[in-house]
Amino acid sequence: LVREKAQAEVAKARYKAGCTIVVAANSPRNLATLVEGDPVLDRTTKKPLPAGTVVCDGNGQTGVIVRDSQKQLVVGQMAFTGDRTLALEQIRKIHGAKVYYFTPQK
């Protein structure tokens, strides 16, 4: 429980600092769920986001783009918050904006 509370604080801080919301590859209007070890691609270049990019989803899951053991850029250092209002606030910031179409995909 102590670890979960600590992870929740990390996730909250990431949302408050302005993490990058990830959308589905097949539809920029649908949010993707972050999964540890999966790549996150730039919508324009189709290349992985750079190491150190903080990403988040609409479910309260956050992560940092890291290099895995094969040197691939993937989601790592995951942290979850059950505070969906933080996730929803982050989503509202980009809703309806052209920025939505430049959000990364999974």
PDB file of N, CA and C in Angstrom:
ATOM      1  N   LEU A   1       0.825  -1.202   0.000  1.00  0.00           N
ATOM      2  CA  LEU A   1       0.000   0.000   0.000  1.00  0.00           C
ATOM      3  C   LEU A   1       0.867   1.263   0.000  1.00  0.00           C
ATOM      4  N   VAL A   2       2.005   1.196   0.669  1.00  0.00           N
ATOM      5  CA  VAL A   2       2.906   2.354   0.690  1.00  0.00           C
ATOM      6  C   VAL A   2       3.428   2.629  -0.717  1.00  0.00           C
ATOM      7  N   ARG A   3       3.798   1.555  -1.427  1.00  0.00           N
ATOM      8  CA  ARG A   3       4.305   1.698  -2.794  1.00  0.00           C
ATOM      9  C   ARG A   3       3.221   2.289  -3.699  1.00  0.00           C
ATOM     10  N   GLU A   4       1.972   1.828  -3.564  1.00  0.00           N
ATOM     11  CA  GLU A   4       0.878   2.335  -4.383  1.00  0.00           C
ATOM     12  C   GLU A   4       0.645   3.823  -4.137  1.00  0.00           C
ATOM     13  N   LYS A   5       0.720   4.224  -2.875  1.00  0.00           N
ATOM     14  CA  LYS A   5       0.538   5.648  -2.550  1.00  0.00           C
ATOM     15  C   LYS A   5       1.652   6.487  -3.157  1.00  0.00           C
ATOM     16  N   ALA A   6       2.875   5.984  -3.083  1.00  0.00           N
ATOM     17  CA  ALA A   6       4.015   6.702  -3.655  1.00  0.00           C
ATOM     18  C   ALA A   6       3.863   6.810  -5.172  1.00  0.00           C
ATOM     19  N   GLN A   7       3.437   5.714  -5.809  1.00  0.00           N
ATOM     20  CA  GLN A   7       3.236   5.719  -7.258  1.00  0.00           C
ATOM     21  C   GLN A   7       2.121   6.691  -7.644  1.00  0.00           C
ATOM     22  N   ALA A   8       1.078   6.746  -6.838  1.00  0.00           N
ATOM     23  CA  ALA A   8      -0.030   7.669  -7.114  1.00  0.00           C
ATOM     24  C   ALA A   8       0.451   9.114  -7.075  1.00  0.00           C
ATOM     25  N   GLU A   9       1.326   9.429  -6.147  1.00  0.00           N
ATOM     26  CA  GLU A   9       1.872  10.792  -6.065  1.00  0.00           C
ATOM     27  C   GLU A   9       2.713  11.117  -7.293  1.00  0.00           C
ATOM     28  N   VAL A  10       3.505  10.132  -7.756  1.00  0.00           N
ATOM     29  CA  VAL A  10       4.315  10.319  -8.969  1.00  0.00           C
ATOM     30  C   VAL A  10       3.393  10.587 -10.154  1.00  0.00           C
ATOM     31  N   ALA A  11       2.346   9.773 -10.288  1.00  0.00           N
ATOM     32  CA  ALA A  11       1.410   9.933 -11.405  1.00  0.00           C
ATOM     33  C   ALA A  11       0.708  11.284 -11.345  1.00  0.00           C
ATOM     34  N   LYS A  12       0.259  11.687 -10.168  1.00  0.00           N
ATOM     35  CA  LYS A  12      -0.410  12.988 -10.015  1.00  0.00           C
ATOM     36  C   LYS A  12       0.513  14.119 -10.452  1.00  0.00           C
ATOM     37  N   ALA A  13       1.768  14.046 -10.028  1.00  0.00           N
ATOM     38  CA  ALA A  13       2.743  15.082 -10.389  1.00  0.00           C
ATOM     39  C   ALA A  13       2.933  15.134 -11.900  1.00  0.00           C
ATOM     40  N   ARG A  14       2.936  13.965 -12.547  1.00  0.00           N
ATOM     41  CA  ARG A  14       3.104  13.922 -14.006  1.00  0.00           C
ATOM     42  C   ARG A  14       1.917  14.582 -14.706  1.00  0.00           C
ATOM     43  N   TYR A  15       0.700  14.289 -14.242  1.00  0.00           N
ATOM     44  CA  TYR A  15      -0.479  14.923 -14.849  1.00  0.00           C
ATOM     45  C   TYR A  15      -0.442  16.430 -14.635  1.00  0.00           C
ATOM     46  N   LYS A  16      -0.127  16.855 -13.430  1.00  0.00           N
ATOM     47  CA  LYS A  16      -0.112  18.291 -13.120  1.00  0.00           C
ATOM     48  C   LYS A  16       0.963  19.030 -13.911  1.00  0.00           C
ATOM     49  N   ALA A  17       2.079  18.353 -14.200  1.00  0.00           N
ATOM     50  CA  ALA A  17       3.169  18.975 -14.952  1.00  0.00           C
ATOM     51  C   ALA A  17       2.872  19.023 -16.448  1.00  0.00           C
ATOM     52  N   GLY A  18       1.847  18.287 -16.876  1.00  0.00           N
ATOM     53  CA  GLY A  18       1.471  18.327 -18.291  1.00  0.00           C
ATOM     54  C   GLY A  18       2.012  17.186 -19.115  1.00  0.00           C
ATOM     55  N   CYS A  19       1.712  15.973 -18.716  1.00  0.00           N
ATOM     56  CA  CYS A  19       2.142  14.806 -19.488  1.00  0.00           C
ATOM     57  C   CYS A  19       1.468  14.792 -20.860  1.00  0.00           C
ATOM     58  N   THR A  20       2.026  14.039 -21.782  1.00  0.00           N
ATOM     59  CA  THR A  20       1.515  13.943 -23.142  1.00  0.00           C
ATOM     60  C   THR A  20       0.479  12.827 -23.214  1.00  0.00           C
ATOM     61  N   ILE A  21      -0.761  13.186 -23.558  1.00  0.00           N
ATOM     62  CA  ILE A  21      -1.840  12.207 -23.686  1.00  0.00           C
ATOM     63  C   ILE A  21      -1.609  11.379 -24.950  1.00  0.00           C
ATOM     64  N   VAL A  22      -1.800  10.067 -24.850  1.00  0.00           N
ATOM     65  CA  VAL A  22      -1.602   9.162 -25.977  1.00  0.00           C
ATOM     66  C   VAL A  22      -2.954   8.744 -26.538  1.00  0.00           C
ATOM     67  N   VAL A  23      -3.088   8.831 -27.872  1.00  0.00           N
ATOM     68  CA  VAL A  23      -4.345   8.435 -28.536  1.00  0.00           C
ATOM     69  C   VAL A  23      -4.120   7.178 -29.368  1.00  0.00           C
ATOM     70  N   ALA A  24      -5.212   6.544 -29.765  1.00  0.00           N
ATOM     71  CA  ALA A  24      -5.146   5.317 -30.554  1.00  0.00           C
ATOM     72  C   ALA A  24      -4.637   5.600 -31.964  1.00  0.00           C
ATOM     73  N   ALA A  25      -3.863   4.686 -32.497  1.00  0.00           N
ATOM     74  CA  ALA A  25      -3.296   4.848 -33.839  1.00  0.00           C
ATOM     75  C   ALA A  25      -4.380   4.909 -34.907  1.00  0.00           C
ATOM     76  N   ASN A  26      -5.458   4.152 -34.729  1.00  0.00           N
ATOM     77  CA  ASN A  26      -6.498   4.097 -35.755  1.00  0.00           C
ATOM     78  C   ASN A  26      -7.517   5.221 -35.644  1.00  0.00           C
ATOM     79  N   SER A  27      -7.506   5.960 -34.534  1.00  0.00           N
ATOM     80  CA  SER A  27      -8.460   7.051 -34.372  1.00  0.00           C
ATOM     81  C   SER A  27      -7.956   8.066 -33.362  1.00  0.00           C
ATOM     82  N   PRO A  28      -7.551   9.255 -33.818  1.00  0.00           N
ATOM     83  CA  PRO A  28      -7.023  10.252 -32.890  1.00  0.00           C
ATOM     84  C   PRO A  28      -8.054  10.760 -31.889  1.00  0.00           C
ATOM     85  N   ARG A  29      -9.313  10.410 -32.079  1.00  0.00           N
ATOM     86  CA  ARG A  29     -10.339  10.824 -31.122  1.00  0.00           C
ATOM     87  C   ARG A  29     -10.493   9.832 -29.973  1.00  0.00           C
ATOM     88  N   ASN A  30      -9.842   8.673 -30.090  1.00  0.00           N
ATOM     89  CA  ASN A  30      -9.925   7.655 -29.044  1.00  0.00           C
ATOM     90  C   ASN A  30      -8.613   7.566 -28.292  1.00  0.00           C
ATOM     91  N   LEU A  31      -8.705   7.558 -26.983  1.00  0.00           N
ATOM     92  CA  LEU A  31      -7.507   7.475 -26.167  1.00  0.00           C
ATOM     93  C   LEU A  31      -6.995   6.044 -26.113  1.00  0.00           C
ATOM     94  N   ALA A  32      -5.688   5.897 -26.084  1.00  0.00           N
ATOM     95  CA  ALA A  32      -5.066   4.583 -25.947  1.00  0.00           C
ATOM     96  C   ALA A  32      -4.740   4.354 -24.480  1.00  0.00           C
ATOM     97  N   THR A  33      -4.617   3.102 -24.098  1.00  0.00           N
ATOM     98  CA  THR A  33      -4.197   2.746 -22.748  1.00  0.00           C
ATOM     99  C   THR A  33      -2.714   2.449 -22.783  1.00  0.00           C
ATOM    100  N   LEU A  34      -1.958   3.057 -21.890  1.00  0.00           N
ATOM    101  CA  LEU A  34      -0.518   2.804 -21.831  1.00  0.00           C
ATOM    102  C   LEU A  34      -0.253   1.400 -21.310  1.00  0.00           C
ATOM    103  N   VAL A  35       0.719   0.726 -21.925  1.00  0.00           N
ATOM    104  CA  VAL A  35       1.139  -0.598 -21.491  1.00  0.00           C
ATOM    105  C   VAL A  35       2.654  -0.578 -21.404  1.00  0.00           C
ATOM    106  N   GLU A  36       3.165  -0.995 -20.257  1.00  0.00           N
ATOM    107  CA  GLU A  36       4.612  -1.021 -20.066  1.00  0.00           C
ATOM    108  C   GLU A  36       5.266  -1.883 -21.139  1.00  0.00           C
ATOM    109  N   GLY A  37       6.333  -1.346 -21.749  1.00  0.00           N
ATOM    110  CA  GLY A  37       7.074  -2.073 -22.770  1.00  0.00           C
ATOM    111  C   GLY A  37       6.602  -1.822 -24.193  1.00  0.00           C
ATOM    112  N   ASP A  38       5.496  -1.093 -24.357  1.00  0.00           N
ATOM    113  CA  ASP A  38       4.990  -0.777 -25.697  1.00  0.00           C
ATOM    114  C   ASP A  38       5.604   0.535 -26.191  1.00  0.00           C
ATOM    115  N   PRO A  39       5.845   0.644 -27.506  1.00  0.00           N
ATOM    116  CA  PRO A  39       6.316   1.920 -28.059  1.00  0.00           C
ATOM    117  C   PRO A  39       5.168   2.916 -28.173  1.00  0.00           C
ATOM    118  N   VAL A  40       5.492   4.203 -28.171  1.00  0.00           N
ATOM    119  CA  VAL A  40       4.524   5.265 -28.438  1.00  0.00           C
ATOM    120  C   VAL A  40       5.109   6.076 -29.587  1.00  0.00           C
ATOM    121  N   LEU A  41       4.324   6.205 -30.664  1.00  0.00           N
ATOM    122  CA  LEU A  41       4.820   6.825 -31.888  1.00  0.00           C
ATOM    123  C   LEU A  41       4.305   8.236 -32.086  1.00  0.00           C
ATOM    124  N   ASP A  42       5.154   9.065 -32.669  1.00  0.00           N
ATOM    125  CA  ASP A  42       4.764  10.406 -33.078  1.00  0.00           C
ATOM    126  C   ASP A  42       3.771  10.252 -34.229  1.00  0.00           C
ATOM    127  N   ARG A  43       2.666  10.970 -34.190  1.00  0.00           N
ATOM    128  CA  ARG A  43       1.622  10.816 -35.212  1.00  0.00           C
ATOM    129  C   ARG A  43       2.099  11.236 -36.600  1.00  0.00           C
ATOM    130  N   THR A  44       3.012  12.179 -36.677  1.00  0.00           N
ATOM    131  CA  THR A  44       3.455  12.699 -37.966  1.00  0.00           C
ATOM    132  C   THR A  44       4.581  11.863 -38.559  1.00  0.00           C
ATOM    133  N   THR A  45       5.629  11.625 -37.771  1.00  0.00           N
ATOM    134  CA  THR A  45       6.803  10.929 -38.295  1.00  0.00           C
ATOM    135  C   THR A  45       6.715   9.414 -38.173  1.00  0.00           C
ATOM    136  N   LYS A  46       5.802   8.926 -37.330  1.00  0.00           N
ATOM    137  CA  LYS A  46       5.646   7.491 -37.048  1.00  0.00           C
ATOM    138  C   LYS A  46       6.877   6.902 -36.352  1.00  0.00           C
ATOM    139  N   LYS A  47       7.707   7.763 -35.810  1.00  0.00           N
ATOM    140  CA  LYS A  47       8.891   7.314 -35.068  1.00  0.00           C
ATOM    141  C   LYS A  47       8.576   7.352 -33.574  1.00  0.00           C
ATOM    142  N   PRO A  48       9.271   6.540 -32.780  1.00  0.00           N
ATOM    143  CA  PRO A  48       9.030   6.539 -31.329  1.00  0.00           C
ATOM    144  C   PRO A  48       9.340   7.896 -30.706  1.00  0.00           C
ATOM    145  N   LEU A  49       8.590   8.231 -29.664  1.00  0.00           N
ATOM    146  CA  LEU A  49       8.878   9.464 -28.929  1.00  0.00           C
ATOM    147  C   LEU A  49      10.258   9.345 -28.294  1.00  0.00           C
ATOM    148  N   PRO A  50      10.929  10.467 -28.078  1.00  0.00           N
ATOM    149  CA  PRO A  50      12.274  10.426 -27.500  1.00  0.00           C
ATOM    150  C   PRO A  50      12.279   9.988 -26.030  1.00  0.00           C
ATOM    151  N   ALA A  51      13.392   9.414 -25.634  1.00  0.00           N
ATOM    152  CA  ALA A  51      13.569   8.998 -24.240  1.00  0.00           C
ATOM    153  C   ALA A  51      13.362  10.200 -23.330  1.00  0.00           C
ATOM    154  N   GLY A  52      12.694   9.972 -22.213  1.00  0.00           N
ATOM    155  CA  GLY A  52      12.452  11.027 -21.242  1.00  0.00           C
ATOM    156  C   GLY A  52      11.097  11.691 -21.381  1.00  0.00           C
ATOM    157  N   THR A  53      10.384  11.440 -22.494  1.00  0.00           N
ATOM    158  CA  THR A  53       9.055  12.015 -22.671  1.00  0.00           C
ATOM    159  C   THR A  53       8.096  11.389 -21.665  1.00  0.00           C
ATOM    160  N   VAL A  54       7.349  12.222 -20.962  1.00  0.00           N
ATOM    161  CA  VAL A  54       6.369  11.743 -19.987  1.00  0.00           C
ATOM    162  C   VAL A  54       5.028  11.623 -20.701  1.00  0.00           C
ATOM    163  N   VAL A  55       4.454  10.415 -20.664  1.00  0.00           N
ATOM    164  CA  VAL A  55       3.191  10.137 -21.351  1.00  0.00           C
ATOM    165  C   VAL A  55       2.128   9.708 -20.345  1.00  0.00           C
ATOM    166  N   CYS A  56       0.865   9.865 -20.739  1.00  0.00           N
ATOM    167  CA  CYS A  56      -0.228   9.466 -19.852  1.00  0.00           C
ATOM    168  C   CYS A  56      -1.436   9.073 -20.682  1.00  0.00           C
ATOM    169  N   ASP A  57      -2.377   8.402 -20.042  1.00  0.00           N
ATOM    170  CA  ASP A  57      -3.609   8.024 -20.726  1.00  0.00           C
ATOM    171  C   ASP A  57      -4.808   8.549 -19.953  1.00  0.00           C
ATOM    172  N   GLY A  58      -5.992   8.246 -20.420  1.00  0.00           N
ATOM    173  CA  GLY A  58      -7.202   8.736 -19.795  1.00  0.00           C
ATOM    174  C   GLY A  58      -7.658   7.928 -18.596  1.00  0.00           C
ATOM    175  N   ASN A  59      -6.905   6.891 -18.246  1.00  0.00           N
ATOM    176  CA  ASN A  59      -7.277   6.014 -17.139  1.00  0.00           C
ATOM    177  C   ASN A  59      -6.500   6.280 -15.860  1.00  0.00           C
ATOM    178  N   GLY A  60      -5.564   7.233 -15.899  1.00  0.00           N
ATOM    179  CA  GLY A  60      -4.756   7.515 -14.716  1.00  0.00           C
ATOM    180  C   GLY A  60      -3.378   6.863 -14.744  1.00  0.00           C
ATOM    181  N   GLN A  61      -3.050   6.232 -15.865  1.00  0.00           N
ATOM    182  CA  GLN A  61      -1.760   5.563 -16.020  1.00  0.00           C
ATOM    183  C   GLN A  61      -0.762   6.535 -16.646  1.00  0.00           C
ATOM    184  N   THR A  62       0.433   6.598 -16.097  1.00  0.00           N
ATOM    185  CA  THR A  62       1.482   7.451 -16.652  1.00  0.00           C
ATOM    186  C   THR A  62       2.754   6.637 -16.833  1.00  0.00           C
ATOM    187  N   GLY A  63       3.659   7.153 -17.637  1.00  0.00           N
ATOM    188  CA  GLY A  63       4.935   6.484 -17.844  1.00  0.00           C
ATOM    189  C   GLY A  63       5.944   7.445 -18.435  1.00  0.00           C
ATOM    190  N   VAL A  64       7.153   6.950 -18.582  1.00  0.00           N
ATOM    191  CA  VAL A  64       8.235   7.723 -19.181  1.00  0.00           C
ATOM    192  C   VAL A  64       8.798   6.871 -20.312  1.00  0.00           C
ATOM    193  N   ILE A  65       9.105   7.498 -21.435  1.00  0.00           N
ATOM    194  CA  ILE A  65       9.713   6.764 -22.541  1.00  0.00           C
ATOM    195  C   ILE A  65      11.169   6.456 -22.162  1.00  0.00           C
ATOM    196  N   VAL A  66      11.505   5.162 -22.190  1.00  0.00           N
ATOM    197  CA  VAL A  66      12.836   4.681 -21.815  1.00  0.00           C
ATOM    198  C   VAL A  66      13.327   3.701 -22.883  1.00  0.00           C
ATOM    199  N   ARG A  67      14.608   3.367 -22.820  1.00  0.00           N
ATOM    200  CA  ARG A  67      15.149   2.335 -23.717  1.00  0.00           C
ATOM    201  C   ARG A  67      15.084   0.998 -22.990  1.00  0.00           C
ATOM    202  N   ASP A  68      14.541  -0.008 -23.675  1.00  0.00           N
ATOM    203  CA  ASP A  68      14.486  -1.335 -23.067  1.00  0.00           C
ATOM    204  C   ASP A  68      15.799  -2.070 -23.302  1.00  0.00           C
ATOM    205  N   SER A  69      15.867  -3.353 -22.939  1.00  0.00           N
ATOM    206  CA  SER A  69      17.114  -4.118 -23.055  1.00  0.00           C
ATOM    207  C   SER A  69      17.561  -4.291 -24.507  1.00  0.00           C
ATOM    208  N   GLN A  70      16.639  -4.143 -25.455  1.00  0.00           N
ATOM    209  CA  GLN A  70      16.996  -4.214 -26.884  1.00  0.00           C
ATOM    210  C   GLN A  70      17.230  -2.825 -27.478  1.00  0.00           C
ATOM    211  N   LYS A  71      17.307  -1.812 -26.618  1.00  0.00           N
ATOM    212  CA  LYS A  71      17.550  -0.421 -27.026  1.00  0.00           C
ATOM    213  C   LYS A  71      16.358   0.204 -27.752  1.00  0.00           C
ATOM    214  N   GLN A  72      15.184  -0.416 -27.639  1.00  0.00           N
ATOM    215  CA  GLN A  72      13.972   0.149 -28.235  1.00  0.00           C
ATOM    216  C   GLN A  72      13.390   1.191 -27.284  1.00  0.00           C
ATOM    217  N   LEU A  73      12.781   2.239 -27.838  1.00  0.00           N
ATOM    218  CA  LEU A  73      12.137   3.272 -27.024  1.00  0.00           C
ATOM    219  C   LEU A  73      10.715   2.821 -26.714  1.00  0.00           C
ATOM    220  N   VAL A  74      10.436   2.601 -25.430  1.00  0.00           N
ATOM    221  CA  VAL A  74       9.146   2.065 -24.990  1.00  0.00           C
ATOM    222  C   VAL A  74       8.699   2.761 -23.705  1.00  0.00           C
ATOM    223  N   VAL A  75       7.457   2.501 -23.303  1.00  0.00           N
ATOM    224  CA  VAL A  75       6.936   3.043 -22.049  1.00  0.00           C
ATOM    225  C   VAL A  75       7.528   2.254 -20.887  1.00  0.00           C
ATOM    226  N   GLY A  76       8.041   2.980 -19.901  1.00  0.00           N
ATOM    227  CA  GLY A  76       8.576   2.373 -18.686  1.00  0.00           C
ATOM    228  C   GLY A  76       8.267   3.275 -17.500  1.00  0.00           C
ATOM    229  N   GLN A  77       8.783   2.930 -16.344  1.00  0.00           N
ATOM    230  CA  GLN A  77       8.609   3.726 -15.120  1.00  0.00           C
ATOM    231  C   GLN A  77       7.147   4.117 -14.912  1.00  0.00           C
ATOM    232  N   MET A  78       6.261   3.145 -15.053  1.00  0.00           N
ATOM    233  CA  MET A  78       4.824   3.396 -14.954  1.00  0.00           C
ATOM    234  C   MET A  78       4.420   3.759 -13.532  1.00  0.00           C
ATOM    235  N   ALA A  79       3.420   4.631 -13.458  1.00  0.00           N
ATOM    236  CA  ALA A  79       2.835   5.016 -12.170  1.00  0.00           C
ATOM    237  C   ALA A  79       1.353   5.283 -12.415  1.00  0.00           C
ATOM    238  N   PHE A  80       0.514   4.857 -11.486  1.00  0.00           N
ATOM    239  CA  PHE A  80      -0.937   4.963 -11.637  1.00  0.00           C
ATOM    240  C   PHE A  80      -1.541   5.795 -10.525  1.00  0.00           C
ATOM    241  N   THR A  81      -2.519   6.627 -10.897  1.00  0.00           N
ATOM    242  CA  THR A  81      -3.327   7.318  -9.903  1.00  0.00           C
ATOM    243  C   THR A  81      -4.780   6.966 -10.148  1.00  0.00           C
ATOM    244  N   GLY A  82      -5.503   6.737  -9.110  1.00  0.00           N
ATOM    245  CA  GLY A  82      -6.925   6.461  -9.238  1.00  0.00           C
ATOM    246  C   GLY A  82      -7.736   7.738  -9.395  1.00  0.00           C
ATOM    247  N   ASP A  83      -7.070   8.890  -9.382  1.00  0.00           N
ATOM    248  CA  ASP A  83      -7.735  10.190  -9.485  1.00  0.00           C
ATOM    249  C   ASP A  83      -8.020  10.503 -10.953  1.00  0.00           C
ATOM    250  N   ARG A  84      -9.163  10.033 -11.426  1.00  0.00           N
ATOM    251  CA  ARG A  84      -9.503  10.231 -12.838  1.00  0.00           C
ATOM    252  C   ARG A  84      -9.731  11.687 -13.191  1.00  0.00           C
ATOM    253  N   THR A  85     -10.026  12.527 -12.208  1.00  0.00           N
ATOM    254  CA  THR A  85     -10.244  13.944 -12.522  1.00  0.00           C
ATOM    255  C   THR A  85      -8.971  14.574 -13.087  1.00  0.00           C
ATOM    256  N   LEU A  86      -7.814  14.142 -12.604  1.00  0.00           N
ATOM    257  CA  LEU A  86      -6.550  14.668 -13.149  1.00  0.00           C
ATOM    258  C   LEU A  86      -6.413  14.288 -14.615  1.00  0.00           C
ATOM    259  N   ALA A  87      -6.721  13.043 -14.930  1.00  0.00           N
ATOM    260  CA  ALA A  87      -6.642  12.585 -16.318  1.00  0.00           C
ATOM    261  C   ALA A  87      -7.643  13.359 -17.179  1.00  0.00           C
ATOM    262  N   LEU A  88      -8.852  13.513 -16.677  1.00  0.00           N
ATOM    263  CA  LEU A  88      -9.883  14.218 -17.440  1.00  0.00           C
ATOM    264  C   LEU A  88      -9.519  15.685 -17.656  1.00  0.00           C
ATOM    265  N   GLU A  89      -8.903  16.315 -16.659  1.00  0.00           N
ATOM    266  CA  GLU A  89      -8.465  17.711 -16.815  1.00  0.00           C
ATOM    267  C   GLU A  89      -7.432  17.820 -17.928  1.00  0.00           C
ATOM    268  N   GLN A  90      -6.514  16.862 -17.967  1.00  0.00           N
ATOM    269  CA  GLN A  90      -5.474  16.874 -18.995  1.00  0.00           C
ATOM    270  C   GLN A  90      -6.101  16.708 -20.382  1.00  0.00           C
ATOM    271  N   ILE A  91      -7.096  15.843 -20.477  1.00  0.00           N
ATOM    272  CA  ILE A  91      -7.779  15.619 -21.747  1.00  0.00           C
ATOM    273  C   ILE A  91      -8.536  16.878 -22.172  1.00  0.00           C
ATOM    274  N   ARG A  92      -9.198  17.531 -21.230  1.00  0.00           N
ATOM    275  CA  ARG A  92      -9.952  18.744 -21.536  1.00  0.00           C
ATOM    276  C   ARG A  92      -9.054  19.841 -22.096  1.00  0.00           C
ATOM    277  N   LYS A  93      -7.806  19.875 -21.664  1.00  0.00           N
ATOM    278  CA  LYS A  93      -6.877  20.908 -22.136  1.00  0.00           C
ATOM    279  C   LYS A  93      -6.684  20.828 -23.648  1.00  0.00           C
ATOM    280  N   ILE A  94      -6.780  19.628 -24.212  1.00  0.00           N
ATOM    281  CA  ILE A  94      -6.521  19.478 -25.650  1.00  0.00           C
ATOM    282  C   ILE A  94      -7.785  19.252 -26.463  1.00  0.00           C
ATOM    283  N   HIS A  95      -8.912  19.014 -25.823  1.00  0.00           N
ATOM    284  CA  HIS A  95     -10.151  18.731 -26.559  1.00  0.00           C
ATOM    285  C   HIS A  95     -10.507  19.846 -27.525  1.00  0.00           C
ATOM    286  N   GLY A  96     -10.795  19.453 -28.749  1.00  0.00           N
ATOM    287  CA  GLY A  96     -11.230  20.416 -29.744  1.00  0.00           C
ATOM    288  C   GLY A  96     -10.109  21.216 -30.366  1.00  0.00           C
ATOM    289  N   ALA A  97      -8.911  21.085 -29.829  1.00  0.00           N
ATOM    290  CA  ALA A  97      -7.777  21.837 -30.370  1.00  0.00           C
ATOM    291  C   ALA A  97      -7.097  21.028 -31.463  1.00  0.00           C
ATOM    292  N   LYS A  98      -6.446  21.729 -32.374  1.00  0.00           N
ATOM    293  CA  LYS A  98      -5.712  21.033 -33.425  1.00  0.00           C
ATOM    294  C   LYS A  98      -4.596  20.181 -32.836  1.00  0.00           C
ATOM    295  N   VAL A  99      -4.158  20.538 -31.644  1.00  0.00           N
ATOM    296  CA  VAL A  99      -3.116  19.776 -30.950  1.00  0.00           C
ATOM    297  C   VAL A  99      -3.516  18.310 -30.870  1.00  0.00           C
ATOM    298  N   TYR A 100      -4.808  18.055 -30.782  1.00  0.00           N
ATOM    299  CA  TYR A 100      -5.305  16.685 -30.660  1.00  0.00           C
ATOM    300  C   TYR A 100      -4.759  15.788 -31.753  1.00  0.00           C
ATOM    301  N   TYR A 101      -4.650  16.334 -32.961  1.00  0.00           N
ATOM    302  CA  TYR A 101      -4.198  15.529 -34.082  1.00  0.00           C
ATOM    303  C   TYR A 101      -2.674  15.340 -34.118  1.00  0.00           C
ATOM    304  N   PHE A 102      -1.999  15.987 -33.253  1.00  0.00           N
ATOM    305  CA  PHE A 102      -0.549  15.838 -33.186  1.00  0.00           C
ATOM    306  C   PHE A 102      -0.129  15.092 -31.942  1.00  0.00           C
ATOM    307  N   THR A 103      -1.093  14.588 -31.184  1.00  0.00           N
ATOM    308  CA  THR A 103      -0.762  13.790 -30.017  1.00  0.00           C
ATOM    309  C   THR A 103      -0.213  12.441 -30.490  1.00  0.00           C
ATOM    310  N   PRO A 104       0.677  11.847 -29.730  1.00  0.00           N
ATOM    311  CA  PRO A 104       1.275  10.580 -30.158  1.00  0.00           C
ATOM    312  C   PRO A 104       0.256   9.446 -30.151  1.00  0.00           C
ATOM    313  N   GLN A 105       0.594   8.395 -30.863  1.00  0.00           N
ATOM    314  CA  GLN A 105      -0.298   7.252 -30.969  1.00  0.00           C
ATOM    315  C   GLN A 105       0.368   5.999 -30.438  1.00  0.00           C
ATOM    316  N   LYS A 106      -0.451   5.015 -30.158  1.00  0.00           N
ATOM    317  CA  LYS A 106       0.041   3.726 -29.679  1.00  0.00           C
ATOM    318  C   LYS A 106      -0.570   2.637 -30.534  1.00  0.00           C
TER     319      LYS A 106
END
